[in-house]
Amino acid sequence: MPRSFVSFTDLTKEEVLQIIEYGKKLKKDKFLDQSLKGKSIGLIFMKQSTRTRLSFEVGVYQMGGQPIYISASSTQISRGEDIKDTARVMGRYLDGIVIRTFSHKEVEDLANYSGIPVINALTDYQHPCQVLADLMTITEVFGTLENKKIAYVGDGNNMANTLLLAAALMGMDISVATPPNYEPNGKAVLQAVEIAKQTGSKIEITNDPKKAVLEADVLYTDVWVSMGQEGDKDKKKLFEGFTINKDLVLLAKPEAVVMHCLPAHKGEEISEDVFEQYSDVIFNQAENRLHVQKALMSFLFKNQ
Ligand code: CP
Ligand code: NVA
């Protein structure tokens, strides 16, 4: 079975660093890598997207390939066709698949049954491409990932899960602060703790945002209500005190930066002034999606 990128931990630390370095090369020379020439890449989106769709479509084009955007409502999946059958059909036409959907298991099935490499472009459980771009951005800001601490403040969602796994894999420290009952996924926490035993990463899960940001180099947040969770109407009331604002930033290291995967709900998970103060870093994160995903596609799709 070819390699896929379904969970962040499908890559080794060395491969992540190699992909980030190659992403930086591609950032300087956008047509440098033509390894997708003659290849067709399916981009399946069962949820909305601005950045992910654009960065993958543009990326495949720049690498000489054909991106095929497939929206939720336009396929037989939306009429109940089995993901295993869809996978086996797609594997016969395409050279690679990028998928954004709800269920992580669906992406694992697609990778297991299609016979071609699959990239997870966000599930309810993880958003690994975003975190690759985030790590690339951190190396641009600080020159290294070594001895850096991330403080994630907000909902224990797909971003929190992936940042935990990535920090553990890369040997970074991470503290995740959420309101009670909104902690990150237990499976992700256990896996991160297990990996951290090998890499020396320090992991903390807390309900105290002020504690989480102490000694942090990076303050990270994401929306309080993720795609597909809009029904949880009373949730936002429970997040008081979990806004990344000036007071919270002052408790971190003086050189700390604030990051956000976007889209942002200013006034909720982040104050408008803090967002604007760190907008260069935040929009570099968004830009780096393009470069690092091209490096990832080269790594996974080149030999298809
Ligand atoms: N950050 C991110 O994945 O953005 P989109 O939902 O716009 O793709
Ligand atoms: N947690 C958010 C991330 C969006 C990029 C969501 O899943 O909607």
mmCIF file of C-alpha atoms in Angstrom, residues 44-254:
data_model
loop_
_atom_site.group_PDB
_atom_site.id
_atom_site.type_symbol
_atom_site.label_atom_id
_atom_site.label_comp_id
_atom_site.label_asym_id
_atom_site.label_seq_id
_atom_site.Cartn_x
_atom_site.Cartn_y
_atom_site.Cartn_z
ATOM 1 C CA ILE A 44 -12.946 15.729 -2.309
ATOM 2 C CA PHE A 45 -14.637 18.295 -0.042
ATOM 3 C CA MET A 46 -17.520 17.219 2.200
ATOM 4 C CA LYS A 47 -17.140 20.468 4.224
ATOM 5 C CA GLN A 48 -16.567 24.123 3.323
ATOM 6 C CA SER A 49 -13.078 25.480 2.661
ATOM 7 C CA THR A 50 -11.308 28.598 1.430
ATOM 8 C CA ARG A 51 -7.588 28.027 2.095
ATOM 9 C CA THR A 52 -7.380 24.260 1.725
ATOM 10 C CA ARG A 53 -9.212 24.083 -1.564
ATOM 11 C CA LEU A 54 -7.324 27.012 -3.102
ATOM 12 C CA SER A 55 -3.890 25.937 -1.891
ATOM 13 C CA PHE A 56 -4.316 22.377 -3.172
ATOM 14 C CA GLU A 57 -5.833 23.408 -6.523
ATOM 15 C CA VAL A 58 -3.140 26.020 -7.149
ATOM 16 C CA GLY A 59 -0.435 23.669 -5.850
ATOM 17 C CA VAL A 60 -1.369 20.792 -8.172
ATOM 18 C CA TYR A 61 -1.509 23.221 -11.123
ATOM 19 C CA GLN A 62 1.917 24.704 -10.302
ATOM 20 C CA MET A 63 3.373 21.177 -10.171
ATOM 21 C CA GLY A 64 2.063 20.401 -13.663
ATOM 22 C CA GLY A 65 -0.848 18.200 -12.583
ATOM 23 C CA GLN A 66 -4.626 18.244 -13.021
ATOM 24 C CA PRO A 67 -6.647 19.077 -9.884
ATOM 25 C CA ILE A 68 -10.223 17.752 -9.940
ATOM 26 C CA TYR A 69 -12.479 19.412 -7.342
ATOM 27 C CA ILE A 70 -15.279 17.133 -6.177
ATOM 28 C CA SER A 71 -17.876 18.728 -3.875
ATOM 29 C CA ALA A 72 -20.022 16.830 -1.379
ATOM 30 C CA SER A 73 -23.297 17.183 -3.218
ATOM 31 C CA SER A 74 -21.930 16.305 -6.660
ATOM 32 C CA THR A 75 -20.866 12.717 -6.006
ATOM 33 C CA GLN A 76 -22.655 9.462 -5.386
ATOM 34 C CA ILE A 77 -21.144 9.509 -1.864
ATOM 35 C CA SER A 78 -23.860 11.999 -0.921
ATOM 36 C CA ARG A 79 -26.428 9.450 -2.146
ATOM 37 C CA GLY A 80 -24.953 6.744 0.046
ATOM 38 C CA GLU A 81 -22.382 5.003 -2.165
ATOM 39 C CA ASP A 82 -20.023 3.049 0.052
ATOM 40 C CA ILE A 83 -16.669 4.793 0.703
ATOM 41 C CA LYS A 84 -14.872 1.495 0.017
ATOM 42 C CA ASP A 85 -16.414 1.253 -3.440
ATOM 43 C CA THR A 86 -15.792 4.948 -4.123
ATOM 44 C CA ALA A 87 -12.162 4.405 -3.114
ATOM 45 C CA ARG A 88 -11.723 1.445 -5.446
ATOM 46 C CA VAL A 89 -13.181 3.401 -8.367
ATOM 47 C CA MET A 90 -11.131 6.532 -7.677
ATOM 48 C CA GLY A 91 -7.953 4.463 -7.427
ATOM 49 C CA ARG A 92 -8.455 3.404 -11.024
ATOM 50 C CA TYR A 93 -8.604 6.956 -12.412
ATOM 51 C CA LEU A 94 -6.582 9.128 -10.084
ATOM 52 C CA ASP A 95 -2.949 9.303 -8.935
ATOM 53 C CA GLY A 96 -3.721 10.797 -5.528
ATOM 54 C CA ILE A 97 -6.612 11.949 -3.362
ATOM 55 C CA VAL A 98 -6.987 14.901 -1.000
ATOM 56 C CA ILE A 99 -10.086 14.675 1.197
ATOM 57 C CA ARG A 100 -11.845 16.900 3.751
ATOM 58 C CA THR A 101 -14.676 15.185 5.559
ATOM 59 C CA PHE A 102 -16.259 14.546 8.958
ATOM 60 C CA SER A 103 -15.209 11.025 9.871
ATOM 61 C CA HIS A 104 -11.521 10.203 10.266
ATOM 62 C CA LYS A 105 -12.348 6.523 9.690
ATOM 63 C CA GLU A 106 -13.652 7.427 6.227
ATOM 64 C CA VAL A 107 -10.237 8.833 5.299
ATOM 65 C CA GLU A 108 -8.512 5.725 6.689
ATOM 66 C CA ASP A 109 -10.864 3.565 4.581
ATOM 67 C CA LEU A 110 -10.154 5.649 1.496
ATOM 68 C CA ALA A 111 -6.412 5.159 2.036
ATOM 69 C CA ASN A 112 -6.843 1.423 2.689
ATOM 70 C CA TYR A 113 -9.076 0.682 -0.305
ATOM 71 C CA SER A 114 -8.032 3.119 -3.061
ATOM 72 C CA GLY A 115 -4.500 1.810 -3.586
ATOM 73 C CA ILE A 116 -3.279 5.392 -4.095
ATOM 74 C CA PRO A 117 -1.886 7.931 -1.590
ATOM 75 C CA VAL A 118 -4.475 9.906 0.356
ATOM 76 C CA ILE A 119 -3.964 13.258 2.118
ATOM 77 C CA ASN A 120 -6.208 14.260 5.024
ATOM 78 C CA ALA A 121 -7.363 17.838 4.400
ATOM 79 C CA LEU A 122 -9.272 17.945 7.754
ATOM 80 C CA THR A 123 -11.502 15.568 9.635
ATOM 81 C CA ASP A 124 -13.308 16.042 12.944
ATOM 82 C CA TYR A 125 -10.240 14.411 14.532
ATOM 83 C CA GLN A 126 -7.230 15.996 12.813
ATOM 84 C CA HIS A 127 -6.018 18.726 10.461
ATOM 85 C CA PRO A 128 -2.465 17.573 9.706
ATOM 86 C CA CYS A 129 -1.780 19.753 6.616
ATOM 87 C CA GLN A 130 -2.507 22.872 8.646
ATOM 88 C CA VAL A 131 -0.030 21.809 11.311
ATOM 89 C CA LEU A 132 2.688 21.125 8.702
ATOM 90 C CA ALA A 133 2.248 24.754 7.551
ATOM 91 C CA ASP A 134 2.236 25.931 11.176
ATOM 92 C CA LEU A 135 5.520 24.177 11.928
ATOM 93 C CA MET A 136 7.046 25.646 8.769
ATOM 94 C CA THR A 137 5.922 29.090 9.966
ATOM 95 C CA ILE A 138 7.406 28.539 13.436
ATOM 96 C CA THR A 139 10.777 27.688 11.845
ATOM 97 C CA GLU A 140 10.559 30.893 9.801
ATOM 98 C CA VAL A 141 9.894 32.954 12.930
ATOM 99 C CA PHE A 142 12.374 31.314 15.327
ATOM 100 C CA GLY A 143 14.779 29.494 12.965
ATOM 101 C CA THR A 144 14.044 26.162 14.692
ATOM 102 C CA LEU A 145 11.427 24.022 16.442
ATOM 103 C CA GLU A 146 13.937 23.010 19.121
ATOM 104 C CA ASN A 147 13.081 24.018 22.697
ATOM 105 C CA LYS A 148 9.886 25.751 21.639
ATOM 106 C CA LYS A 149 6.646 25.619 23.600
ATOM 107 C CA ILE A 150 3.174 25.916 22.064
ATOM 108 C CA ALA A 151 0.226 27.001 24.211
ATOM 109 C CA TYR A 152 -3.112 26.141 22.620
ATOM 110 C CA VAL A 153 -6.066 27.984 24.191
ATOM 111 C CA GLY A 154 -9.656 27.217 23.209
ATOM 112 C CA ASP A 155 -11.706 24.250 22.079
ATOM 113 C CA GLY A 156 -10.142 20.780 22.277
ATOM 114 C CA ASN A 157 -10.880 20.157 18.607
ATOM 115 C CA ASN A 158 -9.133 18.739 15.507
ATOM 116 C CA MET A 159 -6.478 21.488 15.694
ATOM 117 C CA ALA A 160 -5.747 20.808 19.368
ATOM 118 C CA ASN A 161 -5.486 17.046 18.707
ATOM 119 C CA THR A 162 -3.120 17.506 15.787
ATOM 120 C CA LEU A 163 -0.937 20.086 17.539
ATOM 121 C CA LEU A 164 -0.570 17.674 20.471
ATOM 122 C CA LEU A 165 0.522 14.811 18.221
ATOM 123 C CA ALA A 166 2.832 17.048 16.183
ATOM 124 C CA ALA A 167 4.469 18.630 19.228
ATOM 125 C CA ALA A 168 5.075 15.199 20.740
ATOM 126 C CA LEU A 169 6.555 13.875 17.481
ATOM 127 C CA MET A 170 8.820 16.892 16.993
ATOM 128 C CA GLY A 171 9.947 16.996 20.649
ATOM 129 C CA MET A 172 8.316 20.366 21.342
ATOM 130 C CA ASP A 173 6.520 21.256 24.585
ATOM 131 C CA ILE A 174 2.794 21.885 24.469
ATOM 132 C CA SER A 175 0.142 22.991 26.918
ATOM 133 C CA VAL A 176 -3.523 22.792 25.907
ATOM 134 C CA ALA A 177 -6.046 24.853 27.893
ATOM 135 C CA THR A 178 -9.758 24.248 27.344
ATOM 136 C CA PRO A 179 -12.893 24.665 29.453
ATOM 137 C CA PRO A 180 -13.891 21.534 31.406
ATOM 138 C CA ASN A 181 -15.534 18.910 29.146
ATOM 139 C CA TYR A 182 -13.928 20.429 26.028
ATOM 140 C CA GLU A 183 -10.516 18.800 26.433
ATOM 141 C CA PRO A 184 -8.782 17.289 23.387
ATOM 142 C CA ASN A 185 -9.614 13.772 22.219
ATOM 143 C CA GLY A 186 -8.465 11.157 24.753
ATOM 144 C CA LYS A 187 -6.926 8.921 22.099
ATOM 145 C CA ALA A 188 -4.810 11.810 20.771
ATOM 146 C CA VAL A 189 -3.680 12.727 24.293
ATOM 147 C CA LEU A 190 -2.679 9.130 25.088
ATOM 148 C CA GLN A 191 -0.804 8.742 21.795
ATOM 149 C CA ALA A 192 0.967 12.068 22.295
ATOM 150 C CA VAL A 193 2.003 11.116 25.835
ATOM 151 C CA GLU A 194 3.327 7.791 24.545
ATOM 152 C CA ILE A 195 5.362 9.475 21.763
ATOM 153 C CA ALA A 196 6.607 12.132 24.204
ATOM 154 C CA LYS A 197 8.272 9.428 26.295
ATOM 155 C CA GLN A 198 10.649 8.872 23.358
ATOM 156 C CA THR A 199 11.090 12.483 22.225
ATOM 157 C CA GLY A 200 11.233 14.277 25.597
ATOM 158 C CA SER A 201 8.349 16.595 24.765
ATOM 159 C CA LYS A 202 6.478 17.976 27.812
ATOM 160 C CA ILE A 203 2.687 17.744 27.527
ATOM 161 C CA GLU A 204 0.153 19.504 29.726
ATOM 162 C CA ILE A 205 -3.648 19.459 29.547
ATOM 163 C CA THR A 206 -5.268 22.103 31.756
ATOM 164 C CA ASN A 207 -8.423 24.180 32.238
ATOM 165 C CA ASP A 208 -6.338 27.263 33.084
ATOM 166 C CA PRO A 209 -5.330 29.421 30.079
ATOM 167 C CA LYS A 210 -3.037 31.602 32.220
ATOM 168 C CA LYS A 211 -1.069 28.557 33.317
ATOM 169 C CA ALA A 212 -0.867 27.231 29.757
ATOM 170 C CA VAL A 213 0.732 30.344 28.260
ATOM 171 C CA LEU A 214 3.561 30.627 30.826
ATOM 172 C CA GLU A 215 6.933 30.352 29.051
ATOM 173 C CA ALA A 216 5.156 29.811 25.720
ATOM 174 C CA ASP A 217 6.836 30.798 22.433
ATOM 175 C CA VAL A 218 3.652 30.309 20.411
ATOM 176 C CA LEU A 219 0.075 31.063 21.488
ATOM 177 C CA TYR A 220 -2.354 29.218 19.231
ATOM 178 C CA THR A 221 -6.118 29.288 18.931
ATOM 179 C CA ASP A 222 -8.948 28.214 16.659
ATOM 180 C CA VAL A 223 -12.709 28.727 16.446
ATOM 181 C CA TRP A 224 -14.833 27.633 19.399
ATOM 182 C CA VAL A 225 -17.402 26.018 17.106
ATOM 183 C CA SER A 226 -15.989 23.810 14.361
ATOM 184 C CA MET A 227 -17.667 22.811 11.113
ATOM 185 C CA GLY A 228 -20.444 20.355 11.799
ATOM 186 C CA GLN A 229 -20.865 21.427 15.461
ATOM 187 C CA GLU A 230 -23.065 24.469 14.862
ATOM 188 C CA GLY A 231 -25.893 22.818 16.854
ATOM 189 C CA ASP A 232 -24.026 23.267 20.169
ATOM 190 C CA LYS A 233 -25.652 26.671 20.784
ATOM 191 C CA ASP A 234 -24.770 27.223 24.458
ATOM 192 C CA LYS A 235 -21.133 26.290 24.008
ATOM 193 C CA LYS A 236 -19.698 29.812 23.598
ATOM 194 C CA LYS A 237 -20.850 30.912 27.079
ATOM 195 C CA LEU A 238 -18.542 28.312 28.612
ATOM 196 C CA PHE A 239 -15.483 29.767 26.857
ATOM 197 C CA GLU A 240 -15.299 33.037 28.806
ATOM 198 C CA GLY A 241 -11.641 33.629 29.791
ATOM 199 C CA PHE A 242 -10.365 31.561 26.848
ATOM 200 C CA THR A 243 -9.931 34.501 24.463
ATOM 201 C CA ILE A 244 -6.351 35.197 23.399
ATOM 202 C CA ASN A 245 -6.150 38.897 24.250
ATOM 203 C CA LYS A 246 -3.421 41.350 25.290
ATOM 204 C CA ASP A 247 -3.541 40.269 28.954
ATOM 205 C CA LEU A 248 -2.945 36.637 28.061
ATOM 206 C CA VAL A 249 -0.172 37.476 25.574
ATOM 207 C CA LEU A 250 1.635 39.436 28.312
ATOM 208 C CA LEU A 251 1.961 36.255 30.386
ATOM 209 C CA ALA A 252 3.899 34.421 27.631
ATOM 210 C CA LYS A 253 7.553 34.978 26.683
ATOM 211 C CA PRO A 254 8.214 38.555 25.469
#
